[in-house]
Amino acid sequence: MQLDKFTDYALRVLMTLAVRAPARVPTSEIATIFGLSENHLSKVATQLVREGFAASERGRNGGLTLAHPADQIRVGAVVRAMKRNDPVVECFGTDKSCLILPACGLRQPLAQAQEAFYATLDSFTLSDVTSSQHELSTLLET
């Protein structure tokens, strides 16, 4: 499986928030750190807040924070929420137009592979993937 940019950016935002916790981090600052469009990152942040992974506060001292401790946020849950369970192949979604669909032997192996992918990600928390706090903190300076 390949993560789309939206999901990749969501994970980067959460990792930044985990390293900077409990401080609020403006979306503009995260965009600058990673050299990303602030507009696009705002959409990512909005989705993270909507899904309950981040909290947002407006105003002069506003910004994003983690909505839960990093050790309670599962990477698999974040990826599922951001990808909205995009199917590995078209026939897992609503498109059932494939000619070989009735006799296809790929559906089961691909479904198992997709589930294994998420199961692996579910075994890691945001805390696990940010365990190099000092090194990450240095890399995430503006």
PDB file of C-alpha atoms in Angstrom:
ATOM      1  CA  MET A   1       0.000   0.000   0.000  1.00  0.00           C
ATOM      2  CA  GLN A   2       1.051   3.530  -0.594  1.00  0.00           C
ATOM      3  CA  LEU A   3       0.087   6.434   1.598  1.00  0.00           C
ATOM      4  CA  ASP A   4      -1.252   9.497  -0.168  1.00  0.00           C
ATOM      5  CA  LYS A   5       0.216  12.909   0.588  1.00  0.00           C
ATOM      6  CA  PHE A   6      -2.762  13.868   2.749  1.00  0.00           C
ATOM      7  CA  THR A   7      -2.117  10.923   5.084  1.00  0.00           C
ATOM      8  CA  ASP A   8       1.644  11.471   5.034  1.00  0.00           C
ATOM      9  CA  TYR A   9       1.164  15.106   6.031  1.00  0.00           C
ATOM     10  CA  ALA A  10      -1.291  14.125   8.773  1.00  0.00           C
ATOM     11  CA  LEU A  11       1.290  11.802  10.295  1.00  0.00           C
ATOM     12  CA  ARG A  12       3.953  14.527  10.090  1.00  0.00           C
ATOM     13  CA  VAL A  13       1.637  17.005  11.817  1.00  0.00           C
ATOM     14  CA  LEU A  14       0.883  14.569  14.635  1.00  0.00           C
ATOM     15  CA  MET A  15       4.548  13.682  15.063  1.00  0.00           C
ATOM     16  CA  THR A  16       5.388  17.384  15.313  1.00  0.00           C
ATOM     17  CA  LEU A  17       2.657  17.889  17.902  1.00  0.00           C
ATOM     18  CA  ALA A  18       3.893  14.881  19.886  1.00  0.00           C
ATOM     19  CA  VAL A  19       7.458  16.194  19.949  1.00  0.00           C
ATOM     20  CA  ARG A  20       6.353  19.719  20.870  1.00  0.00           C
ATOM     21  CA  ALA A  21       3.710  18.652  23.430  1.00  0.00           C
ATOM     22  CA  PRO A  22       2.188  20.245  25.383  1.00  0.00           C
ATOM     23  CA  ALA A  23       2.879  23.442  23.399  1.00  0.00           C
ATOM     24  CA  ARG A  24       0.438  24.692  20.765  1.00  0.00           C
ATOM     25  CA  VAL A  25       1.938  24.696  17.292  1.00  0.00           C
ATOM     26  CA  PRO A  26       0.495  26.916  14.557  1.00  0.00           C
ATOM     27  CA  THR A  27      -0.274  25.226  11.249  1.00  0.00           C
ATOM     28  CA  SER A  28       1.805  27.911   9.540  1.00  0.00           C
ATOM     29  CA  GLU A  29       4.849  26.854  11.556  1.00  0.00           C
ATOM     30  CA  ILE A  30       4.414  23.193  10.638  1.00  0.00           C
ATOM     31  CA  ALA A  31       4.008  24.184   6.978  1.00  0.00           C
ATOM     32  CA  THR A  32       7.266  26.136   7.156  1.00  0.00           C
ATOM     33  CA  ILE A  33       9.136  23.274   8.827  1.00  0.00           C
ATOM     34  CA  PHE A  34       8.183  20.814   6.084  1.00  0.00           C
ATOM     35  CA  GLY A  35       8.094  23.292   3.194  1.00  0.00           C
ATOM     36  CA  LEU A  36       4.421  22.612   2.500  1.00  0.00           C
ATOM     37  CA  SER A  37       1.506  24.758   1.453  1.00  0.00           C
ATOM     38  CA  GLU A  38      -0.133  26.307   4.505  1.00  0.00           C
ATOM     39  CA  ASN A  39      -3.503  26.111   2.756  1.00  0.00           C
ATOM     40  CA  HIS A  40      -3.164  22.374   2.122  1.00  0.00           C
ATOM     41  CA  LEU A  41      -1.860  21.714   5.628  1.00  0.00           C
ATOM     42  CA  SER A  42      -4.844  23.595   7.057  1.00  0.00           C
ATOM     43  CA  LYS A  43      -7.120  21.068   5.359  1.00  0.00           C
ATOM     44  CA  VAL A  44      -5.090  18.236   6.894  1.00  0.00           C
ATOM     45  CA  ALA A  45      -5.292  19.896  10.320  1.00  0.00           C
ATOM     46  CA  THR A  46      -9.050  20.352   9.973  1.00  0.00           C
ATOM     47  CA  GLN A  47      -9.451  16.643   9.258  1.00  0.00           C
ATOM     48  CA  LEU A  48      -7.212  15.703  12.205  1.00  0.00           C
ATOM     49  CA  VAL A  49      -9.370  17.852  14.498  1.00  0.00           C
ATOM     50  CA  ARG A  50     -12.583  16.443  13.008  1.00  0.00           C
ATOM     51  CA  GLU A  51     -11.340  12.888  13.572  1.00  0.00           C
ATOM     52  CA  GLY A  52     -10.382  13.660  17.183  1.00  0.00           C
ATOM     53  CA  PHE A  53      -6.595  13.300  16.905  1.00  0.00           C
ATOM     54  CA  ALA A  54      -5.782  16.994  17.350  1.00  0.00           C
ATOM     55  CA  ALA A  55      -7.334  19.965  19.071  1.00  0.00           C
ATOM     56  CA  SER A  56      -7.288  23.471  17.670  1.00  0.00           C
ATOM     57  CA  GLU A  57      -7.405  26.831  19.354  1.00  0.00           C
ATOM     58  CA  ARG A  58      -7.796  30.057  17.407  1.00  0.00           C
ATOM     59  CA  GLY A  59      -6.294  33.390  18.224  1.00  0.00           C
ATOM     60  CA  ARG A  60      -2.970  35.008  18.878  1.00  0.00           C
ATOM     61  CA  ASN A  61      -1.629  32.144  20.980  1.00  0.00           C
ATOM     62  CA  GLY A  62      -3.588  29.515  19.070  1.00  0.00           C
ATOM     63  CA  GLY A  63      -2.452  26.438  17.282  1.00  0.00           C
ATOM     64  CA  LEU A  64      -2.737  22.688  17.321  1.00  0.00           C
ATOM     65  CA  THR A  65      -2.158  20.237  20.141  1.00  0.00           C
ATOM     66  CA  LEU A  66      -2.709  16.516  20.453  1.00  0.00           C
ATOM     67  CA  ALA A  67      -6.249  15.679  21.535  1.00  0.00           C
ATOM     68  CA  HIS A  68      -4.974  12.615  23.430  1.00  0.00           C
ATOM     69  CA  PRO A  69      -1.610  11.541  24.833  1.00  0.00           C
ATOM     70  CA  ALA A  70       0.728  10.244  22.117  1.00  0.00           C
ATOM     71  CA  ASP A  71       0.746   6.761  23.647  1.00  0.00           C
ATOM     72  CA  GLN A  72      -3.023   6.546  23.068  1.00  0.00           C
ATOM     73  CA  ILE A  73      -2.991   7.438  19.360  1.00  0.00           C
ATOM     74  CA  ARG A  74      -2.580   4.398  17.109  1.00  0.00           C
ATOM     75  CA  VAL A  75      -0.858   4.997  13.783  1.00  0.00           C
ATOM     76  CA  GLY A  76      -3.269   2.560  12.093  1.00  0.00           C
ATOM     77  CA  ALA A  77      -6.270   4.542  13.327  1.00  0.00           C
ATOM     78  CA  VAL A  78      -4.808   7.741  11.918  1.00  0.00           C
ATOM     79  CA  VAL A  79      -4.105   6.159   8.530  1.00  0.00           C
ATOM     80  CA  ARG A  80      -7.594   4.631   8.361  1.00  0.00           C
ATOM     81  CA  ALA A  81      -9.206   7.959   9.220  1.00  0.00           C
ATOM     82  CA  MET A  82      -7.152   9.978   6.751  1.00  0.00           C
ATOM     83  CA  LYS A  83      -7.387   7.509   3.874  1.00  0.00           C
ATOM     84  CA  ARG A  84     -11.068   6.971   4.630  1.00  0.00           C
ATOM     85  CA  ASN A  85     -10.421   3.283   3.938  1.00  0.00           C
ATOM     86  CA  ASP A  86      -9.540   3.890   0.298  1.00  0.00           C
ATOM     87  CA  PRO A  87      -9.506   0.468  -1.320  1.00  0.00           C
ATOM     88  CA  VAL A  88      -6.287  -1.184  -2.483  1.00  0.00           C
ATOM     89  CA  VAL A  89      -7.958  -1.947  -5.813  1.00  0.00           C
ATOM     90  CA  GLU A  90     -11.067  -0.543  -7.468  1.00  0.00           C
ATOM     91  CA  CYS A  91     -13.200  -3.627  -6.916  1.00  0.00           C
ATOM     92  CA  PHE A  92     -12.954  -3.228  -3.128  1.00  0.00           C
ATOM     93  CA  GLY A  93     -14.805   0.051  -3.509  1.00  0.00           C
ATOM     94  CA  THR A  94     -17.945   0.849  -5.421  1.00  0.00           C
ATOM     95  CA  ASP A  95     -16.496   0.158  -8.892  1.00  0.00           C
ATOM     96  CA  LYS A  96     -17.564  -3.369  -9.784  1.00  0.00           C
ATOM     97  CA  SER A  97     -16.985  -3.011 -13.531  1.00  0.00           C
ATOM     98  CA  CYS A  98     -13.931  -5.279 -13.812  1.00  0.00           C
ATOM     99  CA  LEU A  99     -14.501  -8.022 -16.371  1.00  0.00           C
ATOM    100  CA  ILE A 100     -12.848 -10.774 -14.280  1.00  0.00           C
ATOM    101  CA  LEU A 101     -14.455  -9.823 -10.967  1.00  0.00           C
ATOM    102  CA  PRO A 102     -16.716 -12.906 -10.725  1.00  0.00           C
ATOM    103  CA  ALA A 103     -13.746 -15.297 -10.989  1.00  0.00           C
ATOM    104  CA  CYS A 104     -10.884 -13.158  -9.661  1.00  0.00           C
ATOM    105  CA  GLY A 105      -8.499 -14.889  -7.292  1.00  0.00           C
ATOM    106  CA  LEU A 106      -6.702 -11.661  -6.331  1.00  0.00           C
ATOM    107  CA  ARG A 107      -9.418 -10.232  -4.107  1.00  0.00           C
ATOM    108  CA  GLN A 108      -8.751 -12.484  -1.114  1.00  0.00           C
ATOM    109  CA  PRO A 109      -4.936 -12.123  -1.064  1.00  0.00           C
ATOM    110  CA  LEU A 110      -5.199  -8.362  -1.529  1.00  0.00           C
ATOM    111  CA  ALA A 111      -7.812  -8.060   1.214  1.00  0.00           C
ATOM    112  CA  GLN A 112      -5.551 -10.016   3.569  1.00  0.00           C
ATOM    113  CA  ALA A 113      -2.558  -7.872   2.624  1.00  0.00           C
ATOM    114  CA  GLN A 114      -4.535  -4.688   3.292  1.00  0.00           C
ATOM    115  CA  GLU A 115      -5.621  -5.959   6.689  1.00  0.00           C
ATOM    116  CA  ALA A 116      -2.047  -7.004   7.551  1.00  0.00           C
ATOM    117  CA  PHE A 117      -0.883  -3.498   6.630  1.00  0.00           C
ATOM    118  CA  TYR A 118      -3.345  -1.903   9.046  1.00  0.00           C
ATOM    119  CA  ALA A 119      -2.716  -4.520  11.743  1.00  0.00           C
ATOM    120  CA  THR A 120       0.990  -3.692  11.647  1.00  0.00           C
ATOM    121  CA  LEU A 121       0.302   0.039  11.906  1.00  0.00           C
ATOM    122  CA  ASP A 122      -2.148  -0.616  14.760  1.00  0.00           C
ATOM    123  CA  SER A 123       0.705  -2.107  16.776  1.00  0.00           C
ATOM    124  CA  PHE A 124       2.446   1.285  16.914  1.00  0.00           C
ATOM    125  CA  THR A 125       1.451   4.426  18.766  1.00  0.00           C
ATOM    126  CA  LEU A 126       2.433   7.990  18.030  1.00  0.00           C
ATOM    127  CA  SER A 127       4.658   7.741  21.082  1.00  0.00           C
ATOM    128  CA  ASP A 128       6.482   4.754  19.552  1.00  0.00           C
ATOM    129  CA  VAL A 129       7.256   6.591  16.319  1.00  0.00           C
ATOM    130  CA  THR A 130       8.468   9.710  18.126  1.00  0.00           C
ATOM    131  CA  SER A 131      10.687   7.965  20.656  1.00  0.00           C
ATOM    132  CA  SER A 132      13.751   9.844  19.328  1.00  0.00           C
ATOM    133  CA  GLN A 133      12.425  13.030  20.952  1.00  0.00           C
ATOM    134  CA  HIS A 134      15.725  14.911  21.123  1.00  0.00           C
ATOM    135  CA  GLU A 135      16.720  14.161  17.541  1.00  0.00           C
ATOM    136  CA  LEU A 136      13.247  14.919  16.195  1.00  0.00           C
ATOM    137  CA  SER A 137      13.067  18.129  18.205  1.00  0.00           C
ATOM    138  CA  THR A 138      16.301  19.319  16.585  1.00  0.00           C
ATOM    139  CA  LEU A 139      15.053  18.423  13.104  1.00  0.00           C
ATOM    140  CA  LEU A 140      11.701  20.128  13.683  1.00  0.00           C
ATOM    141  CA  GLU A 141      13.101  23.537  14.617  1.00  0.00           C
ATOM    142  CA  THR A 142      11.996  26.506  12.545  1.00  0.00           C
TER     143      THR A 142
END
